[in-house]
């Protein structure tokens, strides 16, 4: 079969032949309909991800996607290594799939889980969002960031949502789907704008998809110079690092304010919460996307284009979807 084959970590996968998957240990072979090209896929294959060293080589790229079972059902599933979802066929665990809503487009369905779960769990499981919470989304013009804005406002009932990002057009659009205020990175004084918002009424949650310099600016804004300032807990949830893998964090910043710094990743979610991904979170996200409450832009390409697309930069807020020919 044809697949996006990874022979060594570092280079982009190549479109080539790969051995056919065979049923084993309860896993079944399914025909792949669509797979999203995501930052996690790129990070794993590059060797930069903290779990890259555990990958079996050679392998097929693509941690998840939408596939059709032998009985005709369309399902979302995680791939069983080394048979990733960027292929004509994949190996999946039929007991850990999520059936798609009737008539739901498999391309859109493939685009939803990664950013949707990232946004949903950063807000609920790590951010502990409540109705009325004040939320800052850092990196809001990306796919996951945009979903976080929409979910915070329309699903969780946040009291105020501030969206920070670089794409002016996307920021304007976010005002129509949940953002009460926007901050344009690279144009606005981020520290000044965030500090003004925080002083007016403190943020309860910051969801950070960027890290790097923007995070340094936001953390500086959350710090208190007034030793008599009243305590307010702000949960700072670190999710992505598209602006850089490290930051300079003065010790005084952490001592001067009620900042609780935590992260979202596979190893930072308790087992009971992970179990709810397929039983609760994904069905809700699929239902919202299917009826238009969670719009997501997609660009569809043939799987054969994987090598050139791997290093290309897609438009902000857009998810690239690969489909077998």
Tab-separated table of C-alpha atoms in Angstrom:
chain	number	residue	atom	x	y	z
A	1	UNK	CA	0.000	0.000	0.000
A	2	UNK	CA	1.022	3.652	-0.391
A	3	UNK	CA	1.836	5.611	2.752
A	4	UNK	CA	3.792	8.507	4.258
A	5	UNK	CA	6.812	6.453	5.268
A	6	UNK	CA	9.284	7.464	7.976
A	7	UNK	CA	12.590	5.609	7.730
A	8	UNK	CA	14.667	7.902	9.945
A	9	UNK	CA	13.763	10.728	12.319
A	10	UNK	CA	14.415	14.220	11.025
A	11	UNK	CA	13.466	14.352	7.326
A	12	UNK	CA	9.897	14.652	6.076
A	13	UNK	CA	8.089	11.377	5.362
A	14	UNK	CA	8.215	10.109	1.802
A	15	UNK	CA	5.313	8.819	-0.264
A	16	UNK	CA	6.239	5.196	-0.822
A	17	UNK	CA	5.138	1.599	-0.499
A	18	UNK	CA	4.777	0.143	2.998
A	19	UNK	CA	3.904	-3.330	4.171
A	20	UNK	CA	0.170	-3.991	4.519
A	21	UNK	CA	-1.168	-4.053	8.101
A	22	UNK	CA	-2.541	-7.341	9.377
A	23	UNK	CA	-5.084	-7.858	12.193
A	24	UNK	CA	-3.360	-8.667	15.472
A	25	UNK	CA	-4.085	-8.637	19.222
A	26	UNK	CA	-7.660	-7.438	18.645
A	27	UNK	CA	-6.649	-4.598	16.312
A	28	UNK	CA	-8.310	-4.505	12.892
A	29	UNK	CA	-7.420	-3.124	9.478
A	30	UNK	CA	-9.478	-0.119	8.351
A	31	UNK	CA	-9.533	1.927	5.145
A	32	UNK	CA	-8.289	5.450	5.823
A	33	UNK	CA	-10.572	8.271	4.666
A	34	UNK	CA	-8.665	11.331	5.913
A	35	UNK	CA	-5.811	12.315	8.208
A	36	UNK	CA	-4.851	15.784	9.406
A	37	UNK	CA	-1.277	17.037	9.164
A	38	UNK	CA	-0.607	18.384	12.646
A	39	UNK	CA	2.212	19.917	14.671
A	40	UNK	CA	2.370	16.789	16.817
A	41	UNK	CA	3.008	14.684	13.686
A	42	UNK	CA	5.796	17.022	12.601
A	43	UNK	CA	7.355	17.126	16.071
A	44	UNK	CA	7.349	13.347	16.455
A	45	UNK	CA	8.911	12.710	13.060
A	46	UNK	CA	11.489	15.472	13.520
A	47	UNK	CA	12.809	13.756	16.641
A	48	UNK	CA	12.177	16.891	18.741
A	49	UNK	CA	9.185	15.559	20.666
A	50	UNK	CA	9.873	14.127	24.110
A	51	UNK	CA	8.422	10.762	23.029
A	52	UNK	CA	10.143	10.557	19.624
A	53	UNK	CA	12.739	8.105	20.946
A	54	UNK	CA	10.023	5.477	21.463
A	55	UNK	CA	8.875	5.425	17.830
A	56	UNK	CA	9.327	2.138	15.926
A	57	UNK	CA	11.164	2.612	12.635
A	58	UNK	CA	10.349	2.290	9.825
A	59	UNK	CA	6.800	3.515	10.381
A	60	UNK	CA	3.925	5.400	8.814
A	61	UNK	CA	3.278	8.984	9.956
A	62	UNK	CA	-0.050	10.179	11.351
A	63	UNK	CA	-1.137	9.622	14.935
A	64	UNK	CA	-4.860	9.645	14.174
A	65	UNK	CA	-7.513	10.070	11.515
A	66	UNK	CA	-10.858	8.960	10.130
A	67	UNK	CA	-11.275	5.453	8.748
A	68	UNK	CA	-14.020	3.177	7.463
A	69	UNK	CA	-14.533	-0.193	9.160
A	70	UNK	CA	-15.495	-3.349	7.293
A	71	UNK	CA	-19.117	-2.873	8.388
A	72	UNK	CA	-19.218	0.532	6.684
A	73	UNK	CA	-19.078	2.733	9.789
A	74	UNK	CA	-16.953	5.882	9.694
A	75	UNK	CA	-14.941	6.299	12.867
A	76	UNK	CA	-12.254	8.465	14.351
A	77	UNK	CA	-9.354	6.408	15.666
A	78	UNK	CA	-5.790	6.584	16.890
A	79	UNK	CA	-3.352	4.509	14.870
A	80	UNK	CA	-1.621	1.394	16.184
A	81	UNK	CA	2.115	1.779	15.464
A	82	UNK	CA	3.898	1.350	13.188
A	83	UNK	CA	0.840	1.766	10.947
A	84	UNK	CA	0.031	5.479	11.088
A	85	UNK	CA	-3.047	7.049	9.521
A	86	UNK	CA	-1.286	8.742	6.607
A	87	UNK	CA	-1.767	5.678	4.453
A	88	UNK	CA	-4.346	3.829	2.411
A	89	UNK	CA	-5.009	1.466	5.302
A	90	UNK	CA	-4.214	1.500	9.015
A	91	UNK	CA	-4.371	-0.698	12.086
A	92	UNK	CA	-6.785	0.472	14.786
A	93	UNK	CA	-8.306	-0.749	18.047
A	94	UNK	CA	-12.069	-1.128	17.377
A	95	UNK	CA	-12.786	-0.706	21.089
A	96	UNK	CA	-11.246	2.763	21.157
A	97	UNK	CA	-12.962	4.481	18.261
A	98	UNK	CA	-15.546	7.256	18.108
A	99	UNK	CA	-18.291	6.817	15.533
A	100	UNK	CA	-18.994	9.946	13.509
A	101	UNK	CA	-22.420	11.609	13.503
A	102	UNK	CA	-24.613	10.602	10.588
A	103	UNK	CA	-23.622	12.509	7.452
A	104	UNK	CA	-20.605	14.205	9.053
A	105	UNK	CA	-17.894	14.984	6.505
A	106	UNK	CA	-14.810	12.785	7.214
A	107	UNK	CA	-12.456	15.600	6.158
A	108	UNK	CA	-13.864	17.956	8.776
A	109	UNK	CA	-13.983	15.134	11.298
A	110	UNK	CA	-10.265	14.458	10.788
A	111	UNK	CA	-9.502	18.122	11.480
A	112	UNK	CA	-11.396	18.382	14.776
A	113	UNK	CA	-9.838	15.993	17.356
A	114	UNK	CA	-6.303	17.306	17.815
A	115	UNK	CA	-7.101	21.022	18.209
A	116	UNK	CA	-10.481	20.272	19.767
A	117	UNK	CA	-9.119	18.045	22.521
A	118	UNK	CA	-6.240	20.443	23.103
A	119	UNK	CA	-8.647	23.354	23.557
A	120	UNK	CA	-11.308	21.411	25.486
A	121	UNK	CA	-8.947	19.782	27.968
A	122	UNK	CA	-6.753	22.838	28.506
A	123	UNK	CA	-9.871	24.745	29.536
A	124	UNK	CA	-11.733	22.055	31.474
A	125	UNK	CA	-9.269	19.553	32.917
A	126	UNK	CA	-6.279	21.826	33.484
A	127	UNK	CA	-7.713	25.347	33.483
A	128	UNK	CA	-10.727	24.396	35.625
A	129	UNK	CA	-12.897	26.878	33.750
A	130	UNK	CA	-16.221	27.873	35.254
A	131	UNK	CA	-19.136	29.957	34.022
A	132	UNK	CA	-18.042	33.580	34.273
A	133	UNK	CA	-14.279	32.862	34.157
A	134	UNK	CA	-12.006	35.468	32.577
A	135	UNK	CA	-9.805	33.813	29.983
A	136	UNK	CA	-6.813	34.898	27.892
A	137	UNK	CA	-6.014	32.748	24.837
A	138	UNK	CA	-2.418	33.250	23.685
A	139	UNK	CA	-2.054	32.068	20.092
A	140	UNK	CA	-5.753	32.423	19.383
A	141	UNK	CA	-5.467	32.716	15.599
A	142	UNK	CA	-4.245	29.131	15.202
A	143	UNK	CA	-6.659	26.227	14.836
A	144	UNK	CA	-6.506	25.089	18.476
A	145	UNK	CA	-6.457	28.654	19.764
A	146	UNK	CA	-9.545	29.568	17.765
A	147	UNK	CA	-11.354	26.499	19.102
A	148	UNK	CA	-10.365	27.518	22.623
A	149	UNK	CA	-11.945	30.940	22.088
A	150	UNK	CA	-15.193	29.421	20.791
A	151	UNK	CA	-15.411	26.734	23.471
A	152	UNK	CA	-14.557	29.107	26.320
A	153	UNK	CA	-17.369	31.468	25.401
A	154	UNK	CA	-20.152	29.370	23.878
A	155	UNK	CA	-19.686	26.011	25.608
A	156	UNK	CA	-18.191	26.815	29.010
A	157	UNK	CA	-19.807	30.239	29.446
A	158	UNK	CA	-16.709	32.329	30.151
A	159	UNK	CA	-17.455	35.856	31.309
A	160	UNK	CA	-14.752	37.520	29.218
A	161	UNK	CA	-12.444	36.067	26.573
A	162	UNK	CA	-9.396	37.967	25.302
A	163	UNK	CA	-7.777	36.568	22.143
A	164	UNK	CA	-4.131	37.308	21.325
A	165	UNK	CA	-2.604	36.426	17.956
A	166	UNK	CA	-0.793	37.756	14.891
A	167	UNK	CA	-3.329	37.463	12.087
A	168	UNK	CA	-5.471	40.598	11.897
A	169	UNK	CA	-8.166	39.002	9.745
A	170	UNK	CA	-8.479	36.025	12.083
A	171	UNK	CA	-8.649	38.312	15.114
A	172	UNK	CA	-11.515	40.228	13.515
A	173	UNK	CA	-13.290	36.922	12.844
A	174	UNK	CA	-12.747	35.763	16.422
A	175	UNK	CA	-14.711	38.778	17.621
A	176	UNK	CA	-17.727	37.246	15.874
A	177	UNK	CA	-17.388	33.800	17.512
A	178	UNK	CA	-16.571	34.561	21.131
A	179	UNK	CA	-13.705	37.011	21.671
A	180	UNK	CA	-14.668	40.067	23.725
A	181	UNK	CA	-11.324	41.759	23.050
A	182	UNK	CA	-8.296	41.054	20.875
A	183	UNK	CA	-4.577	41.788	21.152
A	184	UNK	CA	-2.484	41.822	17.989
A	185	UNK	CA	0.938	40.333	18.645
A	186	UNK	CA	3.748	42.250	16.978
A	187	UNK	CA	1.633	45.411	16.833
A	188	UNK	CA	0.162	46.020	20.285
A	189	UNK	CA	2.193	46.376	23.469
A	190	UNK	CA	1.323	42.937	24.852
A	191	UNK	CA	2.545	43.540	28.395
A	192	UNK	CA	0.674	46.841	28.627
A	193	UNK	CA	-2.561	45.490	27.156
A	194	UNK	CA	-2.606	42.320	29.281
A	195	UNK	CA	-1.690	44.257	32.418
A	196	UNK	CA	-4.555	46.693	31.820
A	197	UNK	CA	-7.028	43.816	31.413
A	198	UNK	CA	-5.638	41.996	34.452
A	199	UNK	CA	-5.728	45.136	36.611
A	200	UNK	CA	-9.339	45.853	35.643
A	201	UNK	CA	-10.405	42.327	36.582
A	202	UNK	CA	-7.828	39.550	36.952
A	203	UNK	CA	-7.595	36.664	34.506
A	204	UNK	CA	-8.588	33.317	35.950
A	205	UNK	CA	-7.027	31.283	33.130
A	206	UNK	CA	-4.371	31.791	30.463
A	207	UNK	CA	-4.212	29.172	27.699
A	208	UNK	CA	-0.830	29.414	25.969
A	209	UNK	CA	-0.241	27.862	22.541
A	210	UNK	CA	2.914	29.910	21.866
A	211	UNK	CA	5.516	30.019	24.656
A	212	UNK	CA	8.658	32.028	23.767
A	213	UNK	CA	8.666	35.834	23.850
A	214	UNK	CA	4.865	36.339	23.932
A	215	UNK	CA	4.680	34.224	27.082
A	216	UNK	CA	7.440	36.253	28.722
A	217	UNK	CA	5.437	39.409	27.994
A	218	UNK	CA	2.209	37.964	29.416
A	219	UNK	CA	3.857	36.630	32.570
A	220	UNK	CA	5.456	40.040	33.134
A	221	UNK	CA	1.983	41.580	32.869
A	222	UNK	CA	0.585	39.197	35.490
A	223	UNK	CA	3.321	40.037	38.011
A	224	UNK	CA	2.666	42.495	40.822
A	225	UNK	CA	4.996	45.348	41.768
A	226	UNK	CA	2.754	46.284	44.690
A	227	UNK	CA	3.695	44.165	47.720
A	228	UNK	CA	0.231	44.824	49.144
A	229	UNK	CA	-1.611	43.555	46.090
A	230	UNK	CA	-4.429	41.123	46.852
A	231	UNK	CA	-4.059	37.471	45.865
A	232	UNK	CA	-5.776	36.129	42.761
A	233	UNK	CA	-5.124	32.676	41.352
A	234	UNK	CA	-4.393	32.609	37.615
A	235	UNK	CA	-3.927	29.158	36.127
A	236	UNK	CA	-1.418	29.431	33.288
A	237	UNK	CA	-1.819	26.403	31.007
A	238	UNK	CA	1.124	25.692	28.681
A	239	UNK	CA	-0.033	23.828	25.557
A	240	UNK	CA	2.175	24.640	22.558
A	241	UNK	CA	5.530	26.179	21.654
A	242	UNK	CA	5.112	27.633	18.181
A	243	UNK	CA	6.896	30.850	19.267
A	244	UNK	CA	9.824	29.041	20.894
A	245	UNK	CA	10.703	26.094	23.152
A	246	UNK	CA	12.032	28.083	26.117
A	247	UNK	CA	11.493	31.302	28.043
A	248	UNK	CA	13.316	33.552	30.484
A	249	UNK	CA	11.256	33.521	33.685
A	250	UNK	CA	12.497	35.720	36.568
A	251	UNK	CA	11.918	34.098	39.945
A	252	UNK	CA	10.312	37.288	41.215
A	253	UNK	CA	7.487	36.957	38.705
A	254	UNK	CA	6.347	33.704	40.271
A	255	UNK	CA	6.684	35.048	43.813
A	256	UNK	CA	4.846	38.284	43.110
A	257	UNK	CA	1.544	36.857	41.882
A	258	UNK	CA	-0.805	33.905	42.206
A	259	UNK	CA	0.360	32.257	38.990
A	260	UNK	CA	-0.116	28.499	38.859
A	261	UNK	CA	1.937	27.200	35.938
A	262	UNK	CA	0.891	23.841	34.489
A	263	UNK	CA	0.937	22.019	31.171
A	264	UNK	CA	-1.269	19.950	28.908
A	265	UNK	CA	0.121	16.837	27.273
A	266	UNK	CA	-0.519	13.084	27.165
A	267	UNK	CA	1.455	12.470	30.354
A	268	UNK	CA	-0.098	15.384	32.228
A	269	UNK	CA	-3.721	14.243	31.975
A	270	UNK	CA	-4.920	11.797	34.675
A	271	UNK	CA	-6.035	8.375	33.453
A	272	UNK	CA	-9.690	8.993	34.292
A	273	UNK	CA	-9.666	12.216	32.262
A	274	UNK	CA	-7.974	10.498	29.324
A	275	UNK	CA	-10.684	7.839	29.372
A	276	UNK	CA	-13.302	10.547	28.920
A	277	UNK	CA	-11.763	11.747	25.658
A	278	UNK	CA	-13.488	9.080	23.581
A	279	UNK	CA	-16.607	8.699	25.730
A	280	UNK	CA	-17.436	12.361	26.375
A	281	UNK	CA	-15.204	15.033	24.854
A	282	UNK	CA	-14.914	13.851	21.248
A	283	UNK	CA	-18.614	13.042	20.783
A	284	UNK	CA	-19.437	16.564	21.999
A	285	UNK	CA	-16.841	18.166	19.743
A	286	UNK	CA	-18.004	16.181	16.710
A	287	UNK	CA	-21.624	17.113	17.404
A	288	UNK	CA	-20.716	20.811	17.674
A	289	UNK	CA	-18.665	20.716	14.467
A	290	UNK	CA	-21.353	18.778	12.611
A	291	UNK	CA	-24.054	21.367	13.351
A	292	UNK	CA	-21.840	24.393	12.677
A	293	UNK	CA	-21.114	25.525	16.229
A	294	UNK	CA	-17.400	24.778	15.887
A	295	UNK	CA	-16.327	25.866	12.381
A	296	UNK	CA	-12.875	24.847	11.148
A	297	UNK	CA	-11.166	25.660	7.836
A	298	UNK	CA	-9.608	22.763	5.959
A	299	UNK	CA	-7.430	22.358	2.859
A	300	UNK	CA	-7.556	18.915	1.227
A	301	UNK	CA	-4.559	17.417	-0.573
A	302	UNK	CA	-3.703	13.969	-1.934
A	303	UNK	CA	-1.496	11.838	0.294
A	304	UNK	CA	1.129	11.833	-2.453
A	305	UNK	CA	1.847	15.518	-1.636
A	306	UNK	CA	2.889	14.740	1.940
A	307	UNK	CA	6.605	15.441	1.514
A	308	UNK	CA	6.129	18.928	0.073
A	309	UNK	CA	3.341	19.805	2.509
A	310	UNK	CA	5.322	18.653	5.538
A	311	UNK	CA	7.483	21.775	5.682
A	312	UNK	CA	5.027	24.186	4.042
A	313	UNK	CA	3.326	26.821	6.154
A	314	UNK	CA	-0.451	26.636	5.925
A	315	UNK	CA	-2.595	29.777	6.369
A	316	UNK	CA	-3.307	30.713	9.976
A	317	UNK	CA	-6.316	28.890	11.361
A	318	UNK	CA	-6.321	26.293	8.590
A	319	UNK	CA	-5.839	22.530	8.893
A	320	UNK	CA	-4.263	20.515	6.065
A	321	UNK	CA	-6.006	17.183	5.443
A	322	UNK	CA	-4.448	14.325	3.503
A	323	UNK	CA	-6.632	11.821	1.674
A	324	UNK	CA	-5.558	8.619	-0.105
A	325	UNK	CA	-6.014	8.745	-3.881
